[in-house]
Structures are given as C-alpha cells and as structure tokens.
PDB file of C-alpha atoms in Angstrom:
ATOM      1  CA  UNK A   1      13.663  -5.856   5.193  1.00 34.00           C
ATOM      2  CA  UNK A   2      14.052  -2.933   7.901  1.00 38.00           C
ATOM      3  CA  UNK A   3      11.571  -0.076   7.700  1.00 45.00           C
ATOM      4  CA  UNK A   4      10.103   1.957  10.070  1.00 44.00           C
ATOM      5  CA  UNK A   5       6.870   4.081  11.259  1.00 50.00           C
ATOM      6  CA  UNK A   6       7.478   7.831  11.910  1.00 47.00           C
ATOM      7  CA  UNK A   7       5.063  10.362  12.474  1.00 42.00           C
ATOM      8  CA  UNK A   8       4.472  12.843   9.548  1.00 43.00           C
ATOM      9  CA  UNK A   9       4.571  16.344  10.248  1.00 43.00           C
ATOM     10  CA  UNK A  10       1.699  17.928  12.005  1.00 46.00           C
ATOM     11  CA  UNK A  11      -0.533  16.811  14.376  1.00 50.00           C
ATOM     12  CA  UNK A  12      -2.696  14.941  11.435  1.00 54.00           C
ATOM     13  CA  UNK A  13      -2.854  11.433  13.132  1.00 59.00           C
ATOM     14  CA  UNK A  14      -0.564  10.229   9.816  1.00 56.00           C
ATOM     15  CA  UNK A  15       2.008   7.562   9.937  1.00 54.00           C
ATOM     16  CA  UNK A  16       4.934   7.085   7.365  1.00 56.00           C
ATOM     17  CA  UNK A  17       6.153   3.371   7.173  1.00 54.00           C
ATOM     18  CA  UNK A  18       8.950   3.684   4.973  1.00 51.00           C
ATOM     19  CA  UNK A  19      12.132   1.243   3.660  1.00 48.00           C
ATOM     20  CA  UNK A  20      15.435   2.120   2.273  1.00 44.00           C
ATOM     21  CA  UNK A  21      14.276   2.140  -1.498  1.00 43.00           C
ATOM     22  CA  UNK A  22      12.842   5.388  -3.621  1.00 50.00           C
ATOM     23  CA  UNK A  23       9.653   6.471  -3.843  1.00 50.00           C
ATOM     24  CA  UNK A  24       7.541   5.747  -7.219  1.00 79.00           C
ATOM     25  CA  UNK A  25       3.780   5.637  -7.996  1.00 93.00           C
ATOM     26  CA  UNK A  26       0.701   4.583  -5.367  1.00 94.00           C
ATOM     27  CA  UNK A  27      -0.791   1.069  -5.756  1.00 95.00           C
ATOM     28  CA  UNK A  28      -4.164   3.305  -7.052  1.00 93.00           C
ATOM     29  CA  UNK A  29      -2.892   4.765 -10.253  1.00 93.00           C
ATOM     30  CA  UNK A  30      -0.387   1.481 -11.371  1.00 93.00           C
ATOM     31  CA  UNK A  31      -1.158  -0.989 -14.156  1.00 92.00           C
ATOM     32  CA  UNK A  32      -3.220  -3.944 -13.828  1.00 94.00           C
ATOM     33  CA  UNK A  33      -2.085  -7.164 -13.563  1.00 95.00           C
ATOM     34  CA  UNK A  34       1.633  -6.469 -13.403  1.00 95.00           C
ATOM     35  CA  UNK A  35       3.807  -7.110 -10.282  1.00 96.00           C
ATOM     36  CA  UNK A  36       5.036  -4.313  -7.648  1.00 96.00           C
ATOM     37  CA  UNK A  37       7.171  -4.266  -4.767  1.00 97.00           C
ATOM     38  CA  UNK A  38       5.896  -2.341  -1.869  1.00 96.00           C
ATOM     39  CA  UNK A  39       8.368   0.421  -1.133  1.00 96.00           C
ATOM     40  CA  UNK A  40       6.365   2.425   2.297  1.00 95.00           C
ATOM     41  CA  UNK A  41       3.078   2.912   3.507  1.00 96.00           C
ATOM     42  CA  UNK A  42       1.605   6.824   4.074  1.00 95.00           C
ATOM     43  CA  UNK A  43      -1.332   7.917   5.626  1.00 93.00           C
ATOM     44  CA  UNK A  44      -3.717   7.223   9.017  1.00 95.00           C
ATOM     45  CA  UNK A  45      -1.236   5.782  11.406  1.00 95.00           C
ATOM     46  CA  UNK A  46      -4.263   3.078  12.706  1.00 96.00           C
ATOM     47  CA  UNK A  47      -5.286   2.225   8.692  1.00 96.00           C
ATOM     48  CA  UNK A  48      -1.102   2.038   8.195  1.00 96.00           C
ATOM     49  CA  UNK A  49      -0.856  -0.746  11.414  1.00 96.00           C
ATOM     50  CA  UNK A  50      -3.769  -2.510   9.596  1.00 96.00           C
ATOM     51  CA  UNK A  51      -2.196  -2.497   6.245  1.00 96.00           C
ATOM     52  CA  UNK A  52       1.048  -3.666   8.207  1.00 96.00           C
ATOM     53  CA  UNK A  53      -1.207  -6.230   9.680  1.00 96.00           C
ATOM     54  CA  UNK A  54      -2.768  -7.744   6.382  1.00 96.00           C
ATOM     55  CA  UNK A  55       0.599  -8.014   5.204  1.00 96.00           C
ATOM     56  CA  UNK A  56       1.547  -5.397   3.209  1.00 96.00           C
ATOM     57  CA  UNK A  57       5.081  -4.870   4.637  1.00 96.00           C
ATOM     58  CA  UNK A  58       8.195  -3.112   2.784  1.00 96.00           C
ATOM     59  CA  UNK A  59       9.130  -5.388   0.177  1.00 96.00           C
ATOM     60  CA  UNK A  60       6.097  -8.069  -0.604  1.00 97.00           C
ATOM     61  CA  UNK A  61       4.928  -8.286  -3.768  1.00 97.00           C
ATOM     62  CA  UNK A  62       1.581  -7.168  -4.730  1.00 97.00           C
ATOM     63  CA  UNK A  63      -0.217  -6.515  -8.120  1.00 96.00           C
ATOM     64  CA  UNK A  64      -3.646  -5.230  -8.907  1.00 96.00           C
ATOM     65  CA  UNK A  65      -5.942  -8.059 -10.382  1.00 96.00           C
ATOM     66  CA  UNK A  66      -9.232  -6.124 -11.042  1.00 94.00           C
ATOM     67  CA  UNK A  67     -11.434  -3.165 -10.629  1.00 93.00           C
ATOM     68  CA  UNK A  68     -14.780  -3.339 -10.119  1.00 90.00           C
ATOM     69  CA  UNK A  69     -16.847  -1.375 -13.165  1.00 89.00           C
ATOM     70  CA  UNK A  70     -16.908   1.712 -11.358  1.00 89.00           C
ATOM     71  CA  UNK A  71     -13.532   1.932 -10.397  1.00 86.00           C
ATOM     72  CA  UNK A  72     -13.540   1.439  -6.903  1.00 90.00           C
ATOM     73  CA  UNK A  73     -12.592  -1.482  -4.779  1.00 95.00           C
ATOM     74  CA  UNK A  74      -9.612  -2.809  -6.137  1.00 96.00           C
ATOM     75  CA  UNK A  75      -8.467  -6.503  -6.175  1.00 97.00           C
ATOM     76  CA  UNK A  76      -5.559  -6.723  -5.286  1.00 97.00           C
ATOM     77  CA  UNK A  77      -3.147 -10.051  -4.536  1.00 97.00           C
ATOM     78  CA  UNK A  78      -0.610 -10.255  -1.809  1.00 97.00           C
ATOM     79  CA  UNK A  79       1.305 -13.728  -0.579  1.00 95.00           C
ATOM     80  CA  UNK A  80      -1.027 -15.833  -2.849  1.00 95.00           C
ATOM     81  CA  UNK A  81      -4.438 -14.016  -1.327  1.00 96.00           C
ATOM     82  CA  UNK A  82      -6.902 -11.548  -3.156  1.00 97.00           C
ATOM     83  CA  UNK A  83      -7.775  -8.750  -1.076  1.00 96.00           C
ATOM     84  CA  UNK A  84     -10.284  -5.814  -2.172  1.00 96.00           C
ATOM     85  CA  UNK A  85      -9.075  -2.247  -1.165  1.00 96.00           C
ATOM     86  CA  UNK A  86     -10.427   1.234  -1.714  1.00 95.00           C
ATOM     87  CA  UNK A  87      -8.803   3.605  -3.721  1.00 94.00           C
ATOM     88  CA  UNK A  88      -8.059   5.822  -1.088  1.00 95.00           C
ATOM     89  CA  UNK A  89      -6.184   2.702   0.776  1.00 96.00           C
ATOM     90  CA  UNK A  90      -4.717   1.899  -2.136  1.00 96.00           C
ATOM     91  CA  UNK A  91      -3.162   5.131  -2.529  1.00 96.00           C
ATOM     92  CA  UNK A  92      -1.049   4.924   0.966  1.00 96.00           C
ATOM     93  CA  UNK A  93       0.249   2.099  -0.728  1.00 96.00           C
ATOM     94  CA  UNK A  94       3.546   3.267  -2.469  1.00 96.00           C
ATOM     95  CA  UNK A  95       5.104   0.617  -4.824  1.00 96.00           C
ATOM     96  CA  UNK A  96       8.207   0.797  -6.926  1.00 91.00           C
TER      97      UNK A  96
END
C-alpha cells in the first residue's frame, strides 16, 4: 500500500504518514479485542519513523488486546506480536 510522510503545518516537529483511505477513530479510544486496519500515522515525525519501524504501516492489522488497570499501556497485537503502547502513541495511531 502507498502512503506517504508530509510535514504538518507549523514548525511543530510533526509528521503525517497517511494512505489513500478516510480517516476514523485513534487506536486509543477503539474497542478491545476487535480488529482495525491502520489508515495513517500523526504526530512526532521521529516517534512516527519508529511506529513505521515496529511495523505499523498503512494497512496492517492491529487490535487492542488489553489495558493495564489503570488505563495506560495498551497491548496491542500487530503481525502475530503483542506490543505495549502508551495512550498518547496510541492516539497517532489512526485506524479505520
């Protein structure tokens, strides 16, 4: 899937990694335990390249398996792997 990273406006160090689909909710505020594609990723340009990195690229698949009791991280699984994210992370994750 084609997407691409483009600066945001102002000079706030953000990065927009975006794909071709519309925007929805952020993986922070979906439902547990049910599936989401990954539409863009919004927010620090260096946490965006790691995100990118981890693989959460336009298009995987990614669902939130658990929250710890207070909320914060999240388990989340991507390509078969659990990975625990922040909330604020988690919200420059936008799924469909």
């Amino acid at each position: 899937m084609k997407y691409a990273i483009e600066k945001a406006n102002g000079d706030s160090g953000e990065s927009r990694v975006t794909s071709s689909a519309r925007r929805s909710k952020n993986l922070s505020e979906v439902l547990h335990g049910v599936w989401h594609q990954i539409e863009s990723l919004v927010g620090p340009e260096d946490a965006c390249y790691r995100l990118l990195e981890l693989g959460f690229t336009p298009g995987a698949e990614v669902k939130v398996a658990q929250a710890a009791p207070l909320g914060e991280p999240l388990v989340v699984v991507l390509r078969g792997t659990r990975l625990a994210l922040r909330k604020d992370e988690a919200a420059w994750i936008i799924v469909e």
